[in-house]
Amino acid sequence: MAEIVLVGTFHYPERFDIFSQGVQNQIDEFTNRLALFHPNKIAVEFPYGMQNKLDELYARSEKHCFGENAAYGNIERYGSIVPFKSVNEIVQIGFRLGNKLNHDKIYGIDEDIELSDELFEKITPYMDMNSYFEKIQMMTEKTQDLKELYAIHNSDAYITFDHSMYMAMNKINLGNYEGSQLVLQWYERNLKIFSNLQNVCEKEDKVLVLIGSSYLKILKELIRASSEMDLCEEI
Protein backbone atom coordinates (compact mmCIF):
# COMPACT_ATOMS: atom_id res chain seq x y z
CA MET A 1 0.00 0.00 0.00
CA ALA A 2 1.32 3.43 -0.97
CA GLU A 3 1.75 5.98 1.82
CA ILE A 4 0.63 9.49 0.90
CA VAL A 5 1.42 12.80 2.59
CA LEU A 6 -0.56 15.80 1.36
CA VAL A 7 1.07 19.20 1.76
CA GLY A 8 -1.33 22.04 1.02
CA THR A 9 0.37 25.09 -0.38
CA PHE A 10 -0.39 28.58 -1.66
CA HIS A 11 0.88 30.35 -4.73
CA TYR A 12 4.08 32.40 -4.41
CA PRO A 13 4.60 35.22 -3.96
CA GLU A 14 2.00 36.35 -1.50
CA ARG A 15 3.31 38.91 0.96
CA PHE A 16 6.71 37.30 1.37
CA ASP A 17 9.98 38.35 -0.18
CA ILE A 18 10.74 34.81 -1.27
CA PHE A 19 14.38 35.56 -2.03
CA SER A 20 15.22 37.25 1.25
CA GLN A 21 17.65 35.28 3.35
CA GLY A 22 15.14 34.95 6.18
CA VAL A 23 12.42 33.40 4.00
CA GLN A 24 14.95 31.20 2.21
CA ASN A 25 16.02 29.89 5.63
CA GLN A 26 12.39 29.19 6.51
CA ILE A 27 11.84 27.30 3.25
CA ASP A 28 15.02 25.34 3.82
CA GLU A 29 13.91 24.36 7.34
CA PHE A 30 10.44 23.44 6.08
CA THR A 31 11.81 21.17 3.36
CA ASN A 32 14.15 19.57 5.91
CA ARG A 33 11.05 18.70 7.92
CA LEU A 34 9.30 17.26 4.86
CA ALA A 35 12.38 15.19 4.08
CA LEU A 36 11.87 13.29 7.36
CA PHE A 37 8.97 11.48 5.65
CA HIS A 38 11.59 10.02 3.27
CA PRO A 39 9.35 10.06 0.19
CA ASN A 40 10.62 8.13 -2.80
CA LYS A 41 8.35 10.23 -5.04
CA ILE A 42 7.32 13.89 -5.00
CA ALA A 43 4.18 14.96 -6.88
CA VAL A 44 3.34 18.58 -7.67
CA GLU A 45 0.62 20.75 -9.22
CA PHE A 46 1.94 20.52 -12.77
CA PRO A 47 0.05 19.00 -15.72
CA TYR A 48 0.26 15.22 -15.83
CA GLY A 49 0.36 15.32 -19.63
CA MET A 50 3.41 17.59 -19.62
CA GLN A 51 5.75 15.30 -17.72
CA ASN A 52 8.52 15.68 -20.30
CA LYS A 53 8.44 19.45 -19.79
CA LEU A 54 8.54 19.02 -16.02
CA ASP A 55 11.53 16.70 -16.40
CA GLU A 56 13.26 19.40 -18.44
CA LEU A 57 12.51 22.12 -15.87
CA TYR A 58 13.59 19.97 -12.94
CA ALA A 59 16.85 19.12 -14.68
CA ARG A 60 17.65 22.86 -14.69
CA SER A 61 17.13 23.23 -10.96
CA GLU A 62 20.42 23.51 -9.17
CA LYS A 63 20.64 24.26 -5.48
CA HIS A 64 22.33 27.60 -5.94
CA CYS A 65 19.41 28.87 -8.06
CA PHE A 66 16.72 28.59 -5.39
CA GLY A 67 17.68 31.89 -3.81
CA GLU A 68 17.69 33.70 -7.14
CA ASN A 69 14.81 34.95 -9.29
CA ALA A 70 15.73 32.61 -12.13
CA ALA A 71 13.74 31.91 -15.31
CA TYR A 72 13.42 28.21 -16.12
CA GLY A 73 11.56 28.63 -19.41
CA ASN A 74 7.99 28.89 -20.67
CA ILE A 75 5.10 26.50 -20.17
CA GLU A 76 1.54 26.28 -21.44
CA ARG A 77 -1.22 26.63 -18.85
CA TYR A 78 -4.93 26.96 -19.69
CA GLY A 79 -4.14 27.66 -23.33
CA SER A 80 -1.63 30.45 -22.62
CA ILE A 81 2.16 30.50 -22.70
CA VAL A 82 3.47 31.70 -19.35
CA PRO A 83 6.95 31.94 -17.81
CA PHE A 84 7.99 29.37 -15.23
CA LYS A 85 10.27 30.98 -12.67
CA SER A 86 11.92 30.08 -9.41
CA VAL A 87 9.44 32.31 -7.52
CA ASN A 88 7.12 29.33 -7.49
CA GLU A 89 6.17 26.81 -4.80
CA ILE A 90 6.90 23.94 -7.18
CA VAL A 91 10.52 25.09 -7.42
CA GLN A 92 11.00 26.40 -3.89
CA ILE A 93 9.49 23.36 -2.15
CA GLY A 94 9.15 20.55 -4.70
CA PHE A 95 12.38 20.95 -6.64
CA ARG A 96 14.37 21.89 -3.54
CA LEU A 97 13.14 18.81 -1.68
CA GLY A 98 13.84 16.62 -4.71
CA ASN A 99 17.40 17.94 -4.83
CA LYS A 100 17.88 17.26 -1.12
CA LEU A 101 16.69 13.70 -1.52
CA ASN A 102 18.63 13.14 -4.76
CA HIS A 103 15.48 12.35 -6.74
CA ASP A 104 15.94 12.04 -10.49
CA LYS A 105 12.34 12.98 -11.20
CA ILE A 106 9.44 15.07 -9.91
CA TYR A 107 5.92 13.96 -10.91
CA GLY A 108 3.16 16.21 -12.27
CA ILE A 109 -0.40 15.22 -11.32
CA ASP A 110 -2.44 18.31 -12.18
CA GLU A 111 -5.09 18.57 -14.89
CA ASP A 112 -5.81 21.85 -16.68
CA ILE A 113 -9.53 22.37 -16.11
CA GLU A 114 -10.71 25.94 -15.65
CA LEU A 115 -13.94 26.75 -13.88
CA SER A 116 -16.41 28.44 -16.20
CA ASP A 117 -16.19 32.24 -16.00
CA GLU A 118 -19.70 32.43 -17.44
CA LEU A 119 -21.18 30.27 -14.70
CA PHE A 120 -19.18 32.07 -12.03
CA GLU A 121 -20.50 35.45 -13.22
CA LYS A 122 -24.06 34.11 -13.16
CA ILE A 123 -23.94 32.89 -9.58
CA THR A 124 -21.76 35.63 -8.06
CA PRO A 125 -24.69 38.07 -7.48
CA TYR A 126 -26.36 35.38 -5.36
CA MET A 127 -23.33 34.78 -3.11
CA ASP A 128 -21.45 37.01 -0.72
CA MET A 129 -18.05 36.06 -2.12
CA ASN A 130 -16.33 38.90 -0.27
CA SER A 131 -17.22 37.34 3.07
CA TYR A 132 -15.39 34.15 2.11
CA PHE A 133 -12.33 35.99 0.87
CA GLU A 134 -12.27 38.22 3.96
CA LYS A 135 -12.48 35.22 6.30
CA ILE A 136 -9.67 33.47 4.44
CA GLN A 137 -7.57 36.63 4.70
CA MET A 138 -8.30 36.91 8.42
CA MET A 139 -7.10 33.34 8.94
CA THR A 140 -3.74 34.01 7.31
CA GLU A 141 -2.90 37.72 7.51
CA LYS A 142 -1.48 37.79 11.03
CA THR A 143 1.50 35.54 10.44
CA GLN A 144 4.70 36.61 8.74
CA ASP A 145 6.26 33.19 9.23
CA LEU A 146 6.14 30.90 6.22
CA LYS A 147 6.09 27.72 8.30
CA GLU A 148 3.14 29.00 10.33
CA LEU A 149 1.32 29.89 7.11
CA TYR A 150 1.77 26.32 5.88
CA ALA A 151 0.39 25.08 9.19
CA ILE A 152 -2.71 27.24 8.72
CA HIS A 153 -3.24 26.11 5.11
CA ASN A 154 -3.09 22.49 6.25
CA SER A 155 -5.33 22.88 9.29
CA ASP A 156 -8.77 21.27 9.40
CA ALA A 157 -10.37 24.66 10.06
CA TYR A 158 -8.86 26.25 6.96
CA ILE A 159 -9.52 23.26 4.69
CA THR A 160 -13.14 22.93 5.82
CA PHE A 161 -13.91 26.63 5.46
CA ASP A 162 -12.28 26.82 2.04
CA HIS A 163 -14.40 23.89 0.85
CA SER A 164 -17.57 25.41 2.29
CA MET A 165 -17.47 28.04 -0.46
CA TYR A 166 -18.07 25.34 -3.07
CA MET A 167 -20.93 23.93 -1.05
CA ALA A 168 -22.51 27.39 -0.97
CA MET A 169 -22.09 27.63 -4.74
CA ASN A 170 -23.83 24.30 -5.18
CA LYS A 171 -27.02 25.65 -3.65
CA ILE A 172 -27.56 28.24 -6.38
CA ASN A 173 -30.08 27.11 -8.97
CA LEU A 174 -31.23 29.76 -11.43
CA GLY A 175 -33.18 27.23 -13.46
CA ASN A 176 -30.37 25.02 -14.73
CA TYR A 177 -28.40 24.08 -11.60
CA GLU A 178 -25.72 26.65 -12.42
CA GLY A 179 -24.04 26.28 -9.03
CA SER A 180 -23.93 22.51 -9.30
CA GLN A 181 -22.49 22.76 -12.81
CA LEU A 182 -19.64 24.90 -11.50
CA VAL A 183 -18.97 22.60 -8.55
CA LEU A 184 -19.09 19.62 -10.92
CA GLN A 185 -16.17 21.15 -12.84
CA TRP A 186 -14.27 21.50 -9.56
CA TYR A 187 -14.91 17.88 -8.63
CA GLU A 188 -13.94 16.77 -12.13
CA ARG A 189 -10.56 18.42 -11.74
CA ASN A 190 -10.04 16.84 -8.33
CA LEU A 191 -11.05 13.39 -9.61
CA LYS A 192 -8.65 13.67 -12.54
CA ILE A 193 -5.85 14.80 -10.22
CA PHE A 194 -6.58 11.77 -8.06
CA SER A 195 -6.52 9.53 -11.13
CA ASN A 196 -3.12 10.93 -12.04
CA LEU A 197 -1.91 10.29 -8.49
CA GLN A 198 -3.22 6.72 -8.69
CA ASN A 199 -1.18 6.18 -11.84
CA VAL A 200 1.95 7.66 -10.28
CA CYS A 201 1.70 5.45 -7.18
CA GLU A 202 2.99 1.91 -6.95
CA LYS A 203 2.93 -0.52 -4.05
CA GLU A 204 5.19 0.46 -1.17
CA ASP A 205 5.72 3.98 -2.52
CA LYS A 206 5.97 6.90 -0.14
CA VAL A 207 4.62 9.87 -2.06
CA LEU A 208 4.66 13.50 -0.92
CA VAL A 209 2.05 15.56 -2.77
CA LEU A 210 2.53 19.34 -2.90
CA ILE A 211 -0.71 20.92 -4.09
CA GLY A 212 -2.96 23.92 -3.52
CA SER A 213 -4.72 23.63 -0.17
CA SER A 214 -8.12 24.06 -1.85
CA TYR A 215 -7.79 20.49 -3.15
CA LEU A 216 -7.12 18.90 0.22
CA LYS A 217 -10.72 18.33 1.35
CA ILE A 218 -11.67 16.22 -1.66
CA LEU A 219 -8.31 14.53 -2.13
CA LYS A 220 -8.22 13.40 1.48
CA GLU A 221 -11.63 11.76 1.09
CA LEU A 222 -10.59 10.03 -2.14
CA ILE A 223 -7.32 8.73 -0.67
CA ARG A 224 -9.10 7.42 2.43
CA ALA A 225 -11.57 5.61 0.17
CA SER A 226 -8.79 3.90 -1.78
CA SER A 227 -7.73 0.38 -0.84
CA GLU A 228 -4.32 1.05 -2.43
CA MET A 229 -3.37 4.15 -0.45
CA ASP A 230 -2.80 5.09 3.16
CA LEU A 231 -3.15 8.78 4.08
CA CYS A 232 -0.50 9.97 6.52
CA GLU A 233 -2.01 12.87 8.47
CA GLU A 234 1.18 14.43 9.81
CA ILE A 235 3.62 16.47 7.73
PDB file of C-alpha atoms in Angstrom, residues 4-230:
ATOM      1  CA  ILE A   4       0.632   9.493   0.903  1.00  0.00           C
ATOM      2  CA  VAL A   5       1.423  12.798   2.595  1.00  0.00           C
ATOM      3  CA  LEU A   6      -0.556  15.800   1.357  1.00  0.00           C
ATOM      4  CA  VAL A   7       1.068  19.200   1.758  1.00  0.00           C
ATOM      5  CA  GLY A   8      -1.333  22.036   1.023  1.00  0.00           C
ATOM      6  CA  THR A   9       0.370  25.089  -0.376  1.00  0.00           C
ATOM      7  CA  PHE A  10      -0.391  28.575  -1.657  1.00  0.00           C
ATOM      8  CA  HIS A  11       0.885  30.347  -4.729  1.00  0.00           C
ATOM      9  CA  TYR A  12       4.081  32.396  -4.407  1.00  0.00           C
ATOM     10  CA  PRO A  13       4.596  35.221  -3.964  1.00  0.00           C
ATOM     11  CA  GLU A  14       1.999  36.348  -1.500  1.00  0.00           C
ATOM     12  CA  ARG A  15       3.307  38.914   0.965  1.00  0.00           C
ATOM     13  CA  PHE A  16       6.709  37.299   1.366  1.00  0.00           C
ATOM     14  CA  ASP A  17       9.982  38.346  -0.185  1.00  0.00           C
ATOM     15  CA  ILE A  18      10.742  34.807  -1.272  1.00  0.00           C
ATOM     16  CA  PHE A  19      14.379  35.557  -2.034  1.00  0.00           C
ATOM     17  CA  SER A  20      15.215  37.255   1.249  1.00  0.00           C
ATOM     18  CA  GLN A  21      17.652  35.276   3.350  1.00  0.00           C
ATOM     19  CA  GLY A  22      15.140  34.947   6.181  1.00  0.00           C
ATOM     20  CA  VAL A  23      12.422  33.396   3.999  1.00  0.00           C
ATOM     21  CA  GLN A  24      14.954  31.198   2.212  1.00  0.00           C
ATOM     22  CA  ASN A  25      16.023  29.894   5.626  1.00  0.00           C
ATOM     23  CA  GLN A  26      12.390  29.186   6.509  1.00  0.00           C
ATOM     24  CA  ILE A  27      11.836  27.300   3.254  1.00  0.00           C
ATOM     25  CA  ASP A  28      15.023  25.336   3.820  1.00  0.00           C
ATOM     26  CA  GLU A  29      13.912  24.362   7.336  1.00  0.00           C
ATOM     27  CA  PHE A  30      10.439  23.436   6.083  1.00  0.00           C
ATOM     28  CA  THR A  31      11.811  21.166   3.360  1.00  0.00           C
ATOM     29  CA  ASN A  32      14.151  19.567   5.906  1.00  0.00           C
ATOM     30  CA  ARG A  33      11.054  18.702   7.918  1.00  0.00           C
ATOM     31  CA  LEU A  34       9.296  17.263   4.864  1.00  0.00           C
ATOM     32  CA  ALA A  35      12.382  15.191   4.078  1.00  0.00           C
ATOM     33  CA  LEU A  36      11.867  13.295   7.359  1.00  0.00           C
ATOM     34  CA  PHE A  37       8.970  11.479   5.646  1.00  0.00           C
ATOM     35  CA  HIS A  38      11.595  10.022   3.267  1.00  0.00           C
ATOM     36  CA  PRO A  39       9.354  10.058   0.191  1.00  0.00           C
ATOM     37  CA  ASN A  40      10.619   8.130  -2.803  1.00  0.00           C
ATOM     38  CA  LYS A  41       8.351  10.231  -5.044  1.00  0.00           C
ATOM     39  CA  ILE A  42       7.319  13.891  -5.003  1.00  0.00           C
ATOM     40  CA  ALA A  43       4.176  14.961  -6.881  1.00  0.00           C
ATOM     41  CA  VAL A  44       3.343  18.580  -7.675  1.00  0.00           C
ATOM     42  CA  GLU A  45       0.617  20.749  -9.218  1.00  0.00           C
ATOM     43  CA  PHE A  46       1.945  20.522 -12.769  1.00  0.00           C
ATOM     44  CA  PRO A  47       0.052  19.003 -15.723  1.00  0.00           C
ATOM     45  CA  TYR A  48       0.262  15.219 -15.834  1.00  0.00           C
ATOM     46  CA  GLY A  49       0.355  15.325 -19.631  1.00  0.00           C
ATOM     47  CA  MET A  50       3.408  17.595 -19.618  1.00  0.00           C
ATOM     48  CA  GLN A  51       5.746  15.298 -17.722  1.00  0.00           C
ATOM     49  CA  ASN A  52       8.516  15.679 -20.302  1.00  0.00           C
ATOM     50  CA  LYS A  53       8.441  19.449 -19.789  1.00  0.00           C
ATOM     51  CA  LEU A  54       8.537  19.025 -16.018  1.00  0.00           C
ATOM     52  CA  ASP A  55      11.534  16.699 -16.401  1.00  0.00           C
ATOM     53  CA  GLU A  56      13.256  19.402 -18.438  1.00  0.00           C
ATOM     54  CA  LEU A  57      12.513  22.118 -15.869  1.00  0.00           C
ATOM     55  CA  TYR A  58      13.589  19.967 -12.942  1.00  0.00           C
ATOM     56  CA  ALA A  59      16.851  19.119 -14.676  1.00  0.00           C
ATOM     57  CA  ARG A  60      17.648  22.860 -14.695  1.00  0.00           C
ATOM     58  CA  SER A  61      17.131  23.234 -10.962  1.00  0.00           C
ATOM     59  CA  GLU A  62      20.423  23.515  -9.174  1.00  0.00           C
ATOM     60  CA  LYS A  63      20.637  24.256  -5.483  1.00  0.00           C
ATOM     61  CA  HIS A  64      22.333  27.604  -5.938  1.00  0.00           C
ATOM     62  CA  CYS A  65      19.407  28.870  -8.063  1.00  0.00           C
ATOM     63  CA  PHE A  66      16.724  28.594  -5.386  1.00  0.00           C
ATOM     64  CA  GLY A  67      17.683  31.894  -3.811  1.00  0.00           C
ATOM     65  CA  GLU A  68      17.687  33.702  -7.140  1.00  0.00           C
ATOM     66  CA  ASN A  69      14.813  34.947  -9.290  1.00  0.00           C
ATOM     67  CA  ALA A  70      15.725  32.610 -12.129  1.00  0.00           C
ATOM     68  CA  ALA A  71      13.739  31.910 -15.310  1.00  0.00           C
ATOM     69  CA  TYR A  72      13.420  28.210 -16.115  1.00  0.00           C
ATOM     70  CA  GLY A  73      11.562  28.634 -19.408  1.00  0.00           C
ATOM     71  CA  ASN A  74       7.986  28.890 -20.666  1.00  0.00           C
ATOM     72  CA  ILE A  75       5.097  26.495 -20.171  1.00  0.00           C
ATOM     73  CA  GLU A  76       1.538  26.282 -21.444  1.00  0.00           C
ATOM     74  CA  ARG A  77      -1.223  26.629 -18.855  1.00  0.00           C
ATOM     75  CA  TYR A  78      -4.927  26.960 -19.686  1.00  0.00           C
ATOM     76  CA  GLY A  79      -4.139  27.658 -23.330  1.00  0.00           C
ATOM     77  CA  SER A  80      -1.631  30.449 -22.625  1.00  0.00           C
ATOM     78  CA  ILE A  81       2.159  30.503 -22.699  1.00  0.00           C
ATOM     79  CA  VAL A  82       3.467  31.704 -19.349  1.00  0.00           C
ATOM     80  CA  PRO A  83       6.948  31.935 -17.811  1.00  0.00           C
ATOM     81  CA  PHE A  84       7.989  29.365 -15.229  1.00  0.00           C
ATOM     82  CA  LYS A  85      10.274  30.982 -12.666  1.00  0.00           C
ATOM     83  CA  SER A  86      11.924  30.078  -9.405  1.00  0.00           C
ATOM     84  CA  VAL A  87       9.440  32.309  -7.524  1.00  0.00           C
ATOM     85  CA  ASN A  88       7.117  29.330  -7.493  1.00  0.00           C
ATOM     86  CA  GLU A  89       6.171  26.814  -4.801  1.00  0.00           C
ATOM     87  CA  ILE A  90       6.905  23.936  -7.185  1.00  0.00           C
ATOM     88  CA  VAL A  91      10.519  25.095  -7.419  1.00  0.00           C
ATOM     89  CA  GLN A  92      11.001  26.399  -3.887  1.00  0.00           C
ATOM     90  CA  ILE A  93       9.490  23.360  -2.146  1.00  0.00           C
ATOM     91  CA  GLY A  94       9.148  20.545  -4.701  1.00  0.00           C
ATOM     92  CA  PHE A  95      12.380  20.948  -6.642  1.00  0.00           C
ATOM     93  CA  ARG A  96      14.372  21.893  -3.536  1.00  0.00           C
ATOM     94  CA  LEU A  97      13.137  18.806  -1.685  1.00  0.00           C
ATOM     95  CA  GLY A  98      13.840  16.619  -4.706  1.00  0.00           C
ATOM     96  CA  ASN A  99      17.398  17.939  -4.828  1.00  0.00           C
ATOM     97  CA  LYS A 100      17.879  17.263  -1.123  1.00  0.00           C
ATOM     98  CA  LEU A 101      16.694  13.697  -1.516  1.00  0.00           C
ATOM     99  CA  ASN A 102      18.631  13.145  -4.758  1.00  0.00           C
ATOM    100  CA  HIS A 103      15.485  12.353  -6.742  1.00  0.00           C
ATOM    101  CA  ASP A 104      15.945  12.041 -10.486  1.00  0.00           C
ATOM    102  CA  LYS A 105      12.339  12.979 -11.204  1.00  0.00           C
ATOM    103  CA  ILE A 106       9.436  15.067  -9.910  1.00  0.00           C
ATOM    104  CA  TYR A 107       5.919  13.960 -10.908  1.00  0.00           C
ATOM    105  CA  GLY A 108       3.163  16.206 -12.269  1.00  0.00           C
ATOM    106  CA  ILE A 109      -0.395  15.221 -11.322  1.00  0.00           C
ATOM    107  CA  ASP A 110      -2.445  18.309 -12.184  1.00  0.00           C
ATOM    108  CA  GLU A 111      -5.092  18.570 -14.895  1.00  0.00           C
ATOM    109  CA  ASP A 112      -5.810  21.852 -16.684  1.00  0.00           C
ATOM    110  CA  ILE A 113      -9.531  22.374 -16.107  1.00  0.00           C
ATOM    111  CA  GLU A 114     -10.706  25.939 -15.647  1.00  0.00           C
ATOM    112  CA  LEU A 115     -13.941  26.752 -13.883  1.00  0.00           C
ATOM    113  CA  SER A 116     -16.414  28.438 -16.202  1.00  0.00           C
ATOM    114  CA  ASP A 117     -16.189  32.238 -15.998  1.00  0.00           C
ATOM    115  CA  GLU A 118     -19.704  32.434 -17.439  1.00  0.00           C
ATOM    116  CA  LEU A 119     -21.181  30.268 -14.696  1.00  0.00           C
ATOM    117  CA  PHE A 120     -19.183  32.074 -12.027  1.00  0.00           C
ATOM    118  CA  GLU A 121     -20.499  35.447 -13.215  1.00  0.00           C
ATOM    119  CA  LYS A 122     -24.057  34.111 -13.156  1.00  0.00           C
ATOM    120  CA  ILE A 123     -23.942  32.885  -9.577  1.00  0.00           C
ATOM    121  CA  THR A 124     -21.755  35.633  -8.064  1.00  0.00           C
ATOM    122  CA  PRO A 125     -24.688  38.067  -7.482  1.00  0.00           C
ATOM    123  CA  TYR A 126     -26.361  35.380  -5.359  1.00  0.00           C
ATOM    124  CA  MET A 127     -23.329  34.775  -3.113  1.00  0.00           C
ATOM    125  CA  ASP A 128     -21.449  37.008  -0.720  1.00  0.00           C
ATOM    126  CA  MET A 129     -18.047  36.056  -2.116  1.00  0.00           C
ATOM    127  CA  ASN A 130     -16.330  38.898  -0.271  1.00  0.00           C
ATOM    128  CA  SER A 131     -17.219  37.343   3.074  1.00  0.00           C
ATOM    129  CA  TYR A 132     -15.386  34.146   2.112  1.00  0.00           C
ATOM    130  CA  PHE A 133     -12.330  35.993   0.868  1.00  0.00           C
ATOM    131  CA  GLU A 134     -12.268  38.221   3.960  1.00  0.00           C
ATOM    132  CA  LYS A 135     -12.479  35.224   6.298  1.00  0.00           C
ATOM    133  CA  ILE A 136      -9.667  33.470   4.436  1.00  0.00           C
ATOM    134  CA  GLN A 137      -7.573  36.628   4.704  1.00  0.00           C
ATOM    135  CA  MET A 138      -8.302  36.908   8.417  1.00  0.00           C
ATOM    136  CA  MET A 139      -7.105  33.340   8.942  1.00  0.00           C
ATOM    137  CA  THR A 140      -3.741  34.010   7.308  1.00  0.00           C
ATOM    138  CA  GLU A 141      -2.900  37.716   7.511  1.00  0.00           C
ATOM    139  CA  LYS A 142      -1.475  37.795  11.028  1.00  0.00           C
ATOM    140  CA  THR A 143       1.500  35.538  10.436  1.00  0.00           C
ATOM    141  CA  GLN A 144       4.700  36.608   8.742  1.00  0.00           C
ATOM    142  CA  ASP A 145       6.260  33.193   9.234  1.00  0.00           C
ATOM    143  CA  LEU A 146       6.138  30.898   6.223  1.00  0.00           C
ATOM    144  CA  LYS A 147       6.089  27.717   8.297  1.00  0.00           C
ATOM    145  CA  GLU A 148       3.141  29.004  10.325  1.00  0.00           C
ATOM    146  CA  LEU A 149       1.321  29.890   7.114  1.00  0.00           C
ATOM    147  CA  TYR A 150       1.770  26.319   5.882  1.00  0.00           C
ATOM    148  CA  ALA A 151       0.395  25.076   9.194  1.00  0.00           C
ATOM    149  CA  ILE A 152      -2.711  27.238   8.717  1.00  0.00           C
ATOM    150  CA  HIS A 153      -3.245  26.114   5.114  1.00  0.00           C
ATOM    151  CA  ASN A 154      -3.086  22.488   6.250  1.00  0.00           C
ATOM    152  CA  SER A 155      -5.326  22.875   9.290  1.00  0.00           C
ATOM    153  CA  ASP A 156      -8.774  21.265   9.401  1.00  0.00           C
ATOM    154  CA  ALA A 157     -10.370  24.661  10.063  1.00  0.00           C
ATOM    155  CA  TYR A 158      -8.864  26.254   6.961  1.00  0.00           C
ATOM    156  CA  ILE A 159      -9.522  23.263   4.692  1.00  0.00           C
ATOM    157  CA  THR A 160     -13.139  22.932   5.824  1.00  0.00           C
ATOM    158  CA  PHE A 161     -13.913  26.628   5.460  1.00  0.00           C
ATOM    159  CA  ASP A 162     -12.280  26.818   2.037  1.00  0.00           C
ATOM    160  CA  HIS A 163     -14.399  23.889   0.850  1.00  0.00           C
ATOM    161  CA  SER A 164     -17.574  25.412   2.286  1.00  0.00           C
ATOM    162  CA  MET A 165     -17.466  28.044  -0.463  1.00  0.00           C
ATOM    163  CA  TYR A 166     -18.072  25.342  -3.071  1.00  0.00           C
ATOM    164  CA  MET A 167     -20.935  23.931  -1.045  1.00  0.00           C
ATOM    165  CA  ALA A 168     -22.514  27.392  -0.967  1.00  0.00           C
ATOM    166  CA  MET A 169     -22.090  27.627  -4.741  1.00  0.00           C
ATOM    167  CA  ASN A 170     -23.826  24.297  -5.184  1.00  0.00           C
ATOM    168  CA  LYS A 171     -27.022  25.648  -3.647  1.00  0.00           C
ATOM    169  CA  ILE A 172     -27.558  28.236  -6.385  1.00  0.00           C
ATOM    170  CA  ASN A 173     -30.076  27.110  -8.969  1.00  0.00           C
ATOM    171  CA  LEU A 174     -31.234  29.757 -11.431  1.00  0.00           C
ATOM    172  CA  GLY A 175     -33.181  27.233 -13.463  1.00  0.00           C
ATOM    173  CA  ASN A 176     -30.368  25.017 -14.730  1.00  0.00           C
ATOM    174  CA  TYR A 177     -28.404  24.085 -11.602  1.00  0.00           C
ATOM    175  CA  GLU A 178     -25.721  26.653 -12.419  1.00  0.00           C
ATOM    176  CA  GLY A 179     -24.036  26.280  -9.026  1.00  0.00           C
ATOM    177  CA  SER A 180     -23.929  22.509  -9.303  1.00  0.00           C
ATOM    178  CA  GLN A 181     -22.490  22.764 -12.807  1.00  0.00           C
ATOM    179  CA  LEU A 182     -19.643  24.895 -11.505  1.00  0.00           C
ATOM    180  CA  VAL A 183     -18.970  22.600  -8.548  1.00  0.00           C
ATOM    181  CA  LEU A 184     -19.094  19.624 -10.922  1.00  0.00           C
ATOM    182  CA  GLN A 185     -16.171  21.147 -12.842  1.00  0.00           C
ATOM    183  CA  TRP A 186     -14.272  21.499  -9.557  1.00  0.00           C
ATOM    184  CA  TYR A 187     -14.908  17.881  -8.629  1.00  0.00           C
ATOM    185  CA  GLU A 188     -13.941  16.765 -12.132  1.00  0.00           C
ATOM    186  CA  ARG A 189     -10.560  18.420 -11.745  1.00  0.00           C
ATOM    187  CA  ASN A 190     -10.044  16.838  -8.327  1.00  0.00           C
ATOM    188  CA  LEU A 191     -11.050  13.395  -9.607  1.00  0.00           C
ATOM    189  CA  LYS A 192      -8.647  13.670 -12.541  1.00  0.00           C
ATOM    190  CA  ILE A 193      -5.850  14.801 -10.222  1.00  0.00           C
ATOM    191  CA  PHE A 194      -6.583  11.769  -8.056  1.00  0.00           C
ATOM    192  CA  SER A 195      -6.523   9.533 -11.135  1.00  0.00           C
ATOM    193  CA  ASN A 196      -3.122  10.931 -12.040  1.00  0.00           C
ATOM    194  CA  LEU A 197      -1.908  10.287  -8.491  1.00  0.00           C
ATOM    195  CA  GLN A 198      -3.215   6.717  -8.687  1.00  0.00           C
ATOM    196  CA  ASN A 199      -1.180   6.182 -11.836  1.00  0.00           C
ATOM    197  CA  VAL A 200       1.954   7.656 -10.276  1.00  0.00           C
ATOM    198  CA  CYS A 201       1.701   5.445  -7.176  1.00  0.00           C
ATOM    199  CA  GLU A 202       2.994   1.912  -6.955  1.00  0.00           C
ATOM    200  CA  LYS A 203       2.928  -0.519  -4.050  1.00  0.00           C
ATOM    201  CA  GLU A 204       5.194   0.457  -1.166  1.00  0.00           C
ATOM    202  CA  ASP A 205       5.717   3.976  -2.517  1.00  0.00           C
ATOM    203  CA  LYS A 206       5.970   6.903  -0.135  1.00  0.00           C
ATOM    204  CA  VAL A 207       4.618   9.874  -2.056  1.00  0.00           C
ATOM    205  CA  LEU A 208       4.658  13.496  -0.921  1.00  0.00           C
ATOM    206  CA  VAL A 209       2.047  15.558  -2.772  1.00  0.00           C
ATOM    207  CA  LEU A 210       2.530  19.339  -2.899  1.00  0.00           C
ATOM    208  CA  ILE A 211      -0.715  20.918  -4.090  1.00  0.00           C
ATOM    209  CA  GLY A 212      -2.956  23.919  -3.516  1.00  0.00           C
ATOM    210  CA  SER A 213      -4.716  23.633  -0.171  1.00  0.00           C
ATOM    211  CA  SER A 214      -8.123  24.061  -1.846  1.00  0.00           C
ATOM    212  CA  TYR A 215      -7.788  20.494  -3.148  1.00  0.00           C
ATOM    213  CA  LEU A 216      -7.122  18.900   0.218  1.00  0.00           C
ATOM    214  CA  LYS A 217     -10.716  18.328   1.355  1.00  0.00           C
ATOM    215  CA  ILE A 218     -11.673  16.218  -1.657  1.00  0.00           C
ATOM    216  CA  LEU A 219      -8.309  14.527  -2.133  1.00  0.00           C
ATOM    217  CA  LYS A 220      -8.221  13.397   1.482  1.00  0.00           C
ATOM    218  CA  GLU A 221     -11.628  11.757   1.094  1.00  0.00           C
ATOM    219  CA  LEU A 222     -10.588  10.030  -2.136  1.00  0.00           C
ATOM    220  CA  ILE A 223      -7.322   8.728  -0.672  1.00  0.00           C
ATOM    221  CA  ARG A 224      -9.104   7.418   2.433  1.00  0.00           C
ATOM    222  CA  ALA A 225     -11.571   5.611   0.168  1.00  0.00           C
ATOM    223  CA  SER A 226      -8.791   3.895  -1.779  1.00  0.00           C
ATOM    224  CA  SER A 227      -7.731   0.377  -0.842  1.00  0.00           C
ATOM    225  CA  GLU A 228      -4.325   1.046  -2.429  1.00  0.00           C
ATOM    226  CA  MET A 229      -3.368   4.153  -0.447  1.00  0.00           C
ATOM    227  CA  ASP A 230      -2.798   5.094   3.164  1.00  0.00           C
TER     228      ASP A 230
END
